[in-house]
Structures are given as C-alpha cells and as structure tokens.
Short mmCIF file of C-alpha atoms and ligand atoms in Angstrom, two decimals:
data_model
loop_
_atom_site.label_atom_id
_atom_site.label_comp_id
_atom_site.label_asym_id
_atom_site.label_seq_id
_atom_site.Cartn_x
_atom_site.Cartn_y
_atom_site.Cartn_z
CA MET O 153 -17.02 1.23 20.99
CA ALA O 154 -15.15 2.97 18.21
CA ILE O 155 -16.60 3.30 14.73
CA ARG O 156 -15.09 0.57 12.53
CA LEU O 157 -13.24 1.78 9.45
CA ASP O 158 -14.45 -0.94 7.13
CA GLY O 159 -11.71 -1.24 4.52
CA ALA O 160 -13.17 -4.38 3.00
CA ALA O 161 -16.52 -2.70 2.21
CA LEU O 162 -14.91 0.47 0.90
CA ALA O 163 -12.42 -1.49 -1.23
CA ALA O 164 -15.32 -3.41 -2.80
CA GLN O 165 -17.02 -0.11 -3.74
CA ILE O 166 -13.77 1.28 -5.18
CA LYS O 167 -13.19 -1.85 -7.28
CA GLN O 168 -16.74 -1.62 -8.61
CA ARG O 169 -16.11 1.98 -9.73
CA VAL O 170 -12.72 1.03 -11.20
CA ARG O 171 -14.43 -1.73 -13.19
CA THR O 172 -16.99 0.72 -14.61
CA GLU O 173 -14.28 3.23 -15.54
CA ALA O 174 -12.03 0.54 -17.05
CA ALA O 175 -14.89 -0.66 -19.26
CA GLY O 176 -14.81 2.73 -21.00
CA LEU O 177 -11.19 2.31 -22.18
CA PRO O 178 -10.28 1.05 -25.67
CA ARG O 179 -8.90 -2.17 -24.15
CA PRO O 180 -8.89 -3.60 -20.63
CA PRO O 181 -6.05 -2.40 -18.39
CA ALA O 182 -3.32 -5.05 -18.07
CA LEU O 183 -1.15 -5.85 -15.07
CA ALA O 184 1.97 -8.03 -15.26
CA VAL O 185 3.02 -9.59 -11.97
CA VAL O 186 6.47 -11.08 -11.50
CA LEU O 187 6.79 -13.72 -8.81
CA ALA O 188 10.28 -15.07 -8.19
CA GLY O 189 10.86 -17.97 -5.82
CA ASP O 190 8.35 -19.99 -3.82
CA ASP O 191 7.57 -17.88 -0.75
CA PRO O 192 4.09 -19.12 0.36
CA ALA O 193 2.96 -15.69 1.63
CA SER O 194 3.95 -14.09 -1.70
CA GLN O 195 1.97 -16.73 -3.58
CA ILE O 196 -1.12 -15.87 -1.51
CA TYR O 197 -0.65 -12.12 -2.12
CA VAL O 198 -0.24 -12.66 -5.86
CA ARG O 199 -3.40 -14.79 -6.04
CA GLY O 200 -5.27 -11.99 -4.25
CA LYS O 201 -4.05 -9.46 -6.80
CA GLU O 202 -5.06 -11.75 -9.67
CA ARG O 203 -8.57 -11.99 -8.17
CA ASP O 204 -8.75 -8.21 -7.83
CA CYS O 205 -7.80 -7.82 -11.50
CA VAL O 206 -10.55 -10.22 -12.56
CA GLU O 207 -13.06 -8.32 -10.39
CA CYS O 208 -12.05 -5.06 -12.05
CA GLY O 209 -12.21 -6.49 -15.57
CA PHE O 210 -8.43 -6.18 -16.04
CA GLU O 211 -6.14 -8.56 -17.84
CA THR O 212 -3.42 -10.04 -15.68
CA ARG O 213 -0.51 -12.32 -16.28
CA THR O 214 1.81 -13.70 -13.62
CA HIS O 215 5.37 -14.50 -14.67
CA LEU O 216 6.86 -17.20 -12.47
CA LEU O 217 10.60 -17.52 -12.01
CA THR O 218 12.31 -20.09 -9.84
CA ALA O 219 14.80 -18.79 -7.27
CA GLY O 220 17.55 -20.38 -9.39
CA GLU O 221 16.64 -18.73 -12.69
CA ALA O 222 15.66 -15.33 -11.25
CA PRO O 223 19.20 -13.79 -11.10
CA ALA O 224 19.70 -14.26 -14.86
CA ARG O 225 16.13 -13.78 -16.08
CA LEU O 226 14.50 -11.15 -13.88
CA LEU O 227 15.96 -7.95 -15.35
CA PRO O 228 15.59 -9.08 -19.02
CA LEU O 229 11.97 -10.04 -18.27
CA LEU O 230 11.28 -6.63 -16.77
CA GLU O 231 12.85 -4.92 -19.77
CA ASN O 232 10.58 -6.93 -22.10
CA LEU O 233 7.53 -6.00 -20.05
CA ASN O 234 8.62 -2.34 -20.14
CA ARG O 235 8.61 -2.48 -23.97
CA ASP O 236 5.35 -4.44 -24.27
CA PRO O 237 2.56 -2.03 -25.34
CA GLY O 238 -0.01 -4.53 -24.06
CA VAL O 239 1.18 -4.12 -20.45
CA ASP O 240 0.09 -1.07 -18.45
CA GLY O 241 1.43 -1.93 -15.01
CA ILE O 242 4.29 -4.08 -13.69
CA LEU O 243 4.51 -5.38 -10.17
CA VAL O 244 7.49 -7.25 -8.74
CA GLN O 245 6.27 -9.23 -5.75
CA LEU O 246 8.61 -8.74 -2.78
CA PRO O 247 10.58 -10.15 -1.09
CA LEU O 248 12.79 -11.47 -3.89
CA PRO O 249 14.67 -14.71 -3.20
CA GLU O 250 17.63 -14.40 -0.88
CA GLY O 251 20.71 -12.84 -2.40
CA MET O 252 18.79 -10.98 -5.12
CA ASP O 253 19.05 -7.24 -5.47
CA SER O 254 15.49 -5.93 -5.18
CA ARG O 255 16.77 -2.38 -5.70
CA ALA O 256 18.05 -3.21 -9.21
CA ALA O 257 14.72 -4.84 -10.07
CA LEU O 258 12.60 -1.96 -8.77
CA HIS O 259 14.78 0.57 -10.60
CA THR O 260 14.42 -1.40 -13.84
CA VAL O 261 10.61 -1.22 -13.91
CA SER O 262 9.65 1.67 -16.20
CA PRO O 263 8.41 4.64 -14.12
CA GLU O 264 5.37 4.77 -16.44
CA LYS O 265 4.38 1.22 -15.40
CA ASP O 266 5.52 1.38 -11.77
CA VAL O 267 2.11 0.76 -10.15
CA ASP O 268 3.68 0.12 -6.72
CA CYS O 269 5.32 3.58 -6.82
CA PHE O 270 8.77 2.27 -5.89
CA HIS O 271 10.86 3.82 -8.70
CA PRO O 272 12.98 6.78 -7.53
CA LEU O 273 11.36 9.02 -10.15
CA ASN O 274 7.90 8.30 -8.75
CA VAL O 275 9.13 8.61 -5.17
CA GLY O 276 10.52 12.04 -6.19
CA ARG O 277 7.26 13.06 -7.84
CA LEU O 278 5.42 12.12 -4.67
CA ALA O 279 7.87 14.14 -2.55
CA LEU O 280 7.31 17.16 -4.81
CA GLY O 281 3.54 16.71 -4.77
CA GLU O 282 3.49 16.25 -8.56
CA PRO O 283 0.87 14.09 -10.27
CA GLY O 284 1.83 10.44 -10.54
CA PHE O 285 1.36 7.04 -8.97
CA ARG O 286 0.55 7.05 -5.28
CA PRO O 287 1.96 4.27 -3.04
CA CYS O 288 -0.85 1.81 -2.40
CA THR O 289 -0.91 1.46 1.40
CA PRO O 290 -0.57 5.18 2.22
CA ALA O 291 -3.10 6.07 -0.49
CA GLY O 292 -5.48 3.45 0.91
CA ILE O 293 -5.21 4.98 4.38
CA LEU O 294 -6.06 8.44 3.04
CA ALA O 295 -9.01 7.04 1.10
CA LEU O 296 -10.29 5.40 4.28
CA LEU O 297 -9.97 8.63 6.30
CA ASP O 298 -11.75 10.57 3.54
CA ALA O 299 -14.57 8.05 3.20
CA TYR O 300 -15.34 8.36 6.93
CA GLU O 301 -14.93 12.17 6.77
CA ILE O 302 -12.10 12.20 9.29
CA PRO O 303 -10.46 15.59 8.84
CA ILE O 304 -6.70 15.74 8.23
CA ARG O 305 -6.09 19.48 7.89
CA GLY O 306 -4.53 20.90 11.05
CA ARG O 307 -4.76 17.56 12.85
CA HIS O 308 -1.84 15.93 14.58
CA CYS O 309 -1.05 12.70 12.73
CA VAL O 310 1.39 10.42 14.55
CA ILE O 311 2.86 7.60 12.45
CA LEU O 312 4.70 4.66 14.01
CA GLY O 313 7.22 3.24 11.52
CA ARG O 314 9.35 5.12 8.97
CA SER O 315 9.69 2.53 6.21
CA HIS O 316 9.89 3.54 2.56
CA LEU O 317 6.83 1.36 1.98
CA VAL O 318 4.47 2.94 4.50
CA GLY O 319 5.62 5.55 7.04
CA ARG O 320 7.65 7.94 4.90
CA PRO O 321 5.30 8.21 1.91
CA LEU O 322 2.33 8.42 4.28
CA ALA O 323 4.02 11.35 6.07
CA GLN O 324 4.32 13.11 2.71
CA LEU O 325 0.70 12.50 1.72
CA LEU O 326 -0.62 13.66 5.11
CA THR O 327 1.63 16.73 5.03
CA GLY O 328 0.32 17.46 1.53
CA ARG O 329 -3.18 17.43 3.04
CA ASP O 330 -2.14 19.93 5.74
CA GLY O 331 -1.84 17.41 8.55
CA THR O 332 0.84 18.03 11.18
CA VAL O 333 2.93 14.89 11.12
CA THR O 334 5.16 13.23 13.70
CA LEU O 335 7.05 10.26 12.25
CA CYS O 336 8.21 7.80 14.93
CA HIS O 337 10.62 4.86 14.75
CA SER O 338 12.57 2.45 16.92
CA ARG O 339 14.76 5.22 18.36
CA THR O 340 11.89 7.56 19.24
CA GLN O 341 11.89 8.45 22.93
CA ASP O 342 8.75 8.39 25.06
CA LEU O 343 6.45 7.07 22.35
CA PRO O 344 3.29 7.22 24.55
CA ALA O 345 3.77 10.95 25.15
CA LEU O 346 3.64 11.47 21.38
CA THR O 347 0.87 9.01 20.56
CA ARG O 348 -1.37 10.55 23.24
CA GLN O 349 -1.28 13.80 21.23
CA ALA O 350 -2.46 12.12 18.06
CA ASP O 351 -5.81 12.97 16.48
CA ILE O 352 -4.91 10.33 13.90
CA LEU O 353 -2.62 7.52 15.06
CA ILE O 354 -1.24 5.13 12.46
CA SER O 355 0.82 2.11 13.43
CA ALA O 356 2.98 0.36 10.83
CA VAL O 357 5.57 -1.44 12.93
CA GLY O 358 4.82 -5.15 12.99
CA ARG O 359 4.76 -5.71 16.74
CA PRO O 360 1.53 -7.13 18.24
CA GLY O 361 0.24 -5.25 21.28
CA LEU O 362 2.51 -2.22 20.70
CA VAL O 363 -0.37 0.28 20.85
CA THR O 364 -2.19 0.03 24.17
CA ALA O 365 -5.27 1.95 25.31
CA ASP O 366 -3.28 4.34 27.53
CA MET O 367 -1.35 5.48 24.41
CA VAL O 368 -4.50 6.68 22.65
CA LYS O 369 -6.19 10.06 22.98
CA PRO O 370 -9.92 9.62 23.59
CA GLY O 371 -11.81 9.94 20.31
CA ALA O 372 -8.72 9.55 18.09
CA ALA O 373 -8.82 7.72 14.77
CA VAL O 374 -6.53 4.69 15.04
CA ILE O 375 -5.29 2.99 11.87
CA ASP O 376 -3.58 -0.36 12.25
CA VAL O 377 -1.46 -1.15 9.20
CA ALA O 378 0.43 -4.11 10.61
CA MET O 379 -0.12 -7.71 9.60
CA ASN O 380 1.36 -10.00 12.22
CA ARG O 381 0.69 -13.70 12.62
CA ASP O 382 -0.01 -14.93 16.14
CA PRO O 383 1.23 -18.41 17.20
CA GLU O 384 -2.01 -19.98 15.83
CA GLY O 385 -1.41 -18.28 12.48
CA LYS O 386 -4.21 -15.73 13.01
CA LEU O 387 -3.67 -12.26 11.54
CA THR O 388 -3.29 -9.44 14.10
CA GLY O 389 -2.18 -5.85 13.99
CA ASP O 390 -0.06 -3.69 16.31
CA VAL O 391 -3.05 -2.38 18.24
CA ASP O 392 -4.54 -3.97 21.36
CA PHE O 393 -7.90 -3.98 19.60
CA THR O 394 -10.25 -4.81 22.49
CA ALA O 395 -8.84 -2.18 24.85
CA VAL O 396 -8.27 0.56 22.24
CA ASP O 397 -11.81 0.03 20.94
CA LEU O 398 -13.09 1.57 24.20
CA VAL O 399 -11.00 4.75 23.81
CA ALA O 400 -10.68 5.48 20.09
CA GLY O 401 -13.30 7.27 18.00
CA HIS O 402 -12.54 5.27 14.85
CA LEU O 403 -10.57 2.04 14.51
CA THR O 404 -9.55 -0.26 11.67
CA PRO O 405 -10.00 -4.01 12.10
CA VAL O 406 -7.21 -6.44 11.18
CA PRO O 407 -7.97 -8.10 8.83
CA GLY O 408 -10.49 -6.05 6.86
CA GLY O 409 -9.03 -2.57 7.36
CA VAL O 410 -5.94 -1.31 5.54
CA GLY O 411 -5.12 -4.58 3.70
CA PRO O 412 -8.07 -4.53 1.26
CA MET O 413 -7.57 -0.79 0.73
CA THR O 414 -3.96 -1.40 -0.33
CA ARG O 415 -5.18 -3.86 -2.95
CA ALA O 416 -7.90 -1.51 -4.19
CA MET O 417 -5.35 1.29 -4.60
CA LEU O 418 -3.20 -1.01 -6.73
CA MET O 419 -6.17 -1.39 -9.05
CA GLU O 420 -6.57 2.42 -9.10
CA ASN O 421 -2.92 2.75 -10.11
CA VAL O 422 -3.27 0.20 -12.92
CA LEU O 423 -6.35 2.05 -14.19
CA TRP O 424 -4.45 5.35 -13.99
CA ALA O 425 -1.56 3.91 -16.02
CA ALA O 426 -3.93 2.42 -18.61
CA ARG O 427 -5.82 5.71 -18.95
CA ARG O 428 -2.63 7.63 -19.51
CA ARG O 429 -1.43 5.16 -22.15
CA SER O 430 -4.75 5.24 -23.96
CA ARG O 431 -4.57 9.07 -24.07
CA GLU O 432 -1.01 8.90 -25.42
CA ASN O 433 -2.18 6.54 -28.19
CA LEU O 434 -4.99 8.83 -29.39
P1 LIG U 446 9.51 -2.33 8.33
O1 LIG U 446 10.18 -1.94 7.06
O2 LIG U 446 10.02 -3.45 9.12
O3 LIG U 446 9.48 -1.02 9.26
C1 LIG U 446 9.07 -1.07 10.59
C2 LIG U 446 9.24 0.29 11.20
O4 LIG U 446 8.84 0.22 12.55
C3 LIG U 446 10.68 0.81 11.20
O5 LIG U 446 10.68 2.16 10.79
C4 LIG U 446 11.10 0.68 12.66
O6 LIG U 446 12.02 1.66 13.08
C5 LIG U 446 9.78 0.90 13.34
N1 LIG U 446 9.77 0.38 14.71
C6 LIG U 446 10.26 -0.79 15.19
N2 LIG U 446 10.04 -0.90 16.51
C7 LIG U 446 9.40 0.23 16.88
C8 LIG U 446 8.92 0.72 18.10
N3 LIG U 446 9.02 0.03 19.24
N4 LIG U 446 8.31 1.93 18.13
C9 LIG U 446 8.17 2.66 17.00
N5 LIG U 446 8.62 2.26 15.79
C10 LIG U 446 9.23 1.06 15.74
O7 LIG U 446 7.98 -2.62 8.09
P2 LIG U 446 6.92 -2.19 6.94
O8 LIG U 446 7.27 -2.86 5.68
O9 LIG U 446 6.72 -0.71 6.96
O10 LIG U 446 5.62 -2.88 7.53
C11 LIG U 446 5.16 -2.59 8.83
C12 LIG U 446 3.97 -3.47 9.15
O11 LIG U 446 2.91 -3.16 8.26
C13 LIG U 446 4.21 -4.98 8.98
O12 LIG U 446 3.43 -5.68 9.92
C14 LIG U 446 3.70 -5.26 7.58
O13 LIG U 446 3.28 -6.60 7.42
C15 LIG U 446 2.52 -4.32 7.52
N6 LIG U 446 2.13 -3.88 6.19
C16 LIG U 446 0.81 -3.98 5.91
C17 LIG U 446 0.34 -3.54 4.69
C18 LIG U 446 -1.11 -3.62 4.41
O14 LIG U 446 -1.53 -3.50 3.28
N7 LIG U 446 -1.94 -3.78 5.44
C19 LIG U 446 1.22 -3.02 3.73
C20 LIG U 446 2.57 -2.90 4.07
C21 LIG U 446 3.01 -3.33 5.32
P3 LIG U 446 13.53 1.79 12.48
O15 LIG U 446 13.36 2.48 11.16
O16 LIG U 446 14.23 2.63 13.48
O17 LIG U 446 14.06 0.39 12.35
#
C-alpha cells in the first residue's frame, strides 16, 4: 500500500501555526467573503472557510448578495472592501450566478487583498517568480510534497489539467522548484505513455476513474486534486484509488488530501496579507 499523504492532518498543523503567528499581530487578520446567489456547494465551501478563520483566530465577514442584486451591487461592494483598512483579504466565491462576469469581479479585487491569487498582477508575479500570494491549491500540493519529503528537483512532474485555477499555476510552482513539468489536457495524445514517466503525477481533471493503475510508475507520488460526486453523492477523485494504492509510493485520499490543504493555504495568504499591512502601518 502507498503511504497516505494526509492533507487533513497537515492542514490542522498549519492552521495551528497560523493561529500562533496571527496572535502576534496588532489586530487579528480579517477576511471578507462575498457570496452571490444560492449555489448550495458554494454555501458549504463558504461555511468551511468561515470555520477555518475562527480556528485561526481571524475575523471574517460574509457578504451575501442575491443573484438578482449581484449585477448592480457586486463591483461597488468590492470597491468598498478594497478601501476598508479593516479588511486584509477579499474572496469572491465562484461560480458567480449565471450571466455575471466573474472576470470583472476578480479584476476589481485589489491585488493587495487578492488572497485567491486570481488578479492578473498576482498571476504575473507568480509567473515571474516574484514574492506575492500563491494560489491555494497548487501551494497546498507543494506543501504536502515538502511535508512528506518528496523531492521535486529534477523529477518528472506530470500534471493532468491545464486550468488557470490548478494546472497552469502548479506547473509554474513546480518549474520554480526545478521539477521537469509536462502539462496535459484534453487534446494530449497517449496520456498513459506520459503518466507512466511521472515521478509525481497530479490529476486535476474532474473525471472519476481517469487514472488507472497501469498509468502509474511504480513508486510514484500520486496527487488527486479532483472532487467529483458519485451517484450516491460521495466525494471521489480522478484516481482509481484501490488499484493505484498497490502501485504508487505515495497517494492522497479524497477527501482528506488536497482539499484541506487548499483551505489551509487560504489562511496562510490571509495571514501574509495582514502581516504586510501591519508592516506598512508601522
Ligand atoms: P477545469 O477548469 O474544468 O479543467 C479541467 C482540465 O482537465 C482542463 O484543462 C481539461 O483540458 C482537462 N481534461 C479534460 N479531460 C481530460 C482528459 N481526458 N485528459 C487530460 N486532461 C483532461 O477544472 P479545474 O477547475 O481545474 O478543477 C479540476 C478538478 O479539481 C475538479 O474536480 C475540481 O472540483 C477539483 N478541484 C479541487 C480543488 C481542491 O481543493 N481539492 C481545488 C480546485 C479544483 P482542456 O483544457 O483541453 O479542456
């Protein structure tokens, strides 16, 4: 059996450290969450983030907008939050209600408060390897690899999925750590031939059963980012867990792998923003 990469346990440790570090700031870090519409999954995610903030000793406030009022009120609300010195981080929960321009919203969030790292300025800083916010899911994956001392330098890292949320920023972070990265997508030919070369295989597609045991190099670290719901509503990843468990060296569970790490990295980003603001106010 592969060694489990226990994201839930590591995330709990990280949040504990974040709480200790936050307690040393002049005031608690503050996260503003904007939730527009009534998507049930988004409501669950937002409640999770609120709980994380409480665990870390942060202040948090969720601003609720109905789908009807969001088109007129969302951008003015974000502009107010940008100006509010009591807010360190702003998060717009996606997806926005149908017909709303998420790009305009994400570009309106001040880059200094952009704890999801979606603003083009922060995406550019990441691409250039400059200090700044790190996107939560990719940063969480790196933290997991580091905690289990899985080397990245010189290793072949194969990523399935090239989204702006996961695959692309992850490719940049792994490249920055001297990994050799292959970024795959729906048009990639002969996927198994590539995945079988991977020392680190990361799947962020959203298709249950995509990664089978014969696609995995023996001993590889396999990171399953996906969160799919099976017909009974149970959470599953992209990886055929039972079969891949017999081949891989390390494997993330779903749930309890990348998901909690993503949330812990959000807390790290809020702390980072609060620290920077407190230094600016000295
Ligand atoms: P997305 O925007 O839908 O991107 C999916 C990617 O998969 C696309 O690049 C697509 O290629 C590629 N793809 C589709 N079929 C493929 C195939 N057969 N082989 C290889 N690549 C294929 O999804 P996302 O937002 O990145 O999310 C991906 C998954 O991760 C979802 O299950 C999501 O729920 C989960 N997720 C989890 C977390 C977490 O914290 N655990 C965070 C974010 C996302 P094209 O570009 O060619 O279309």
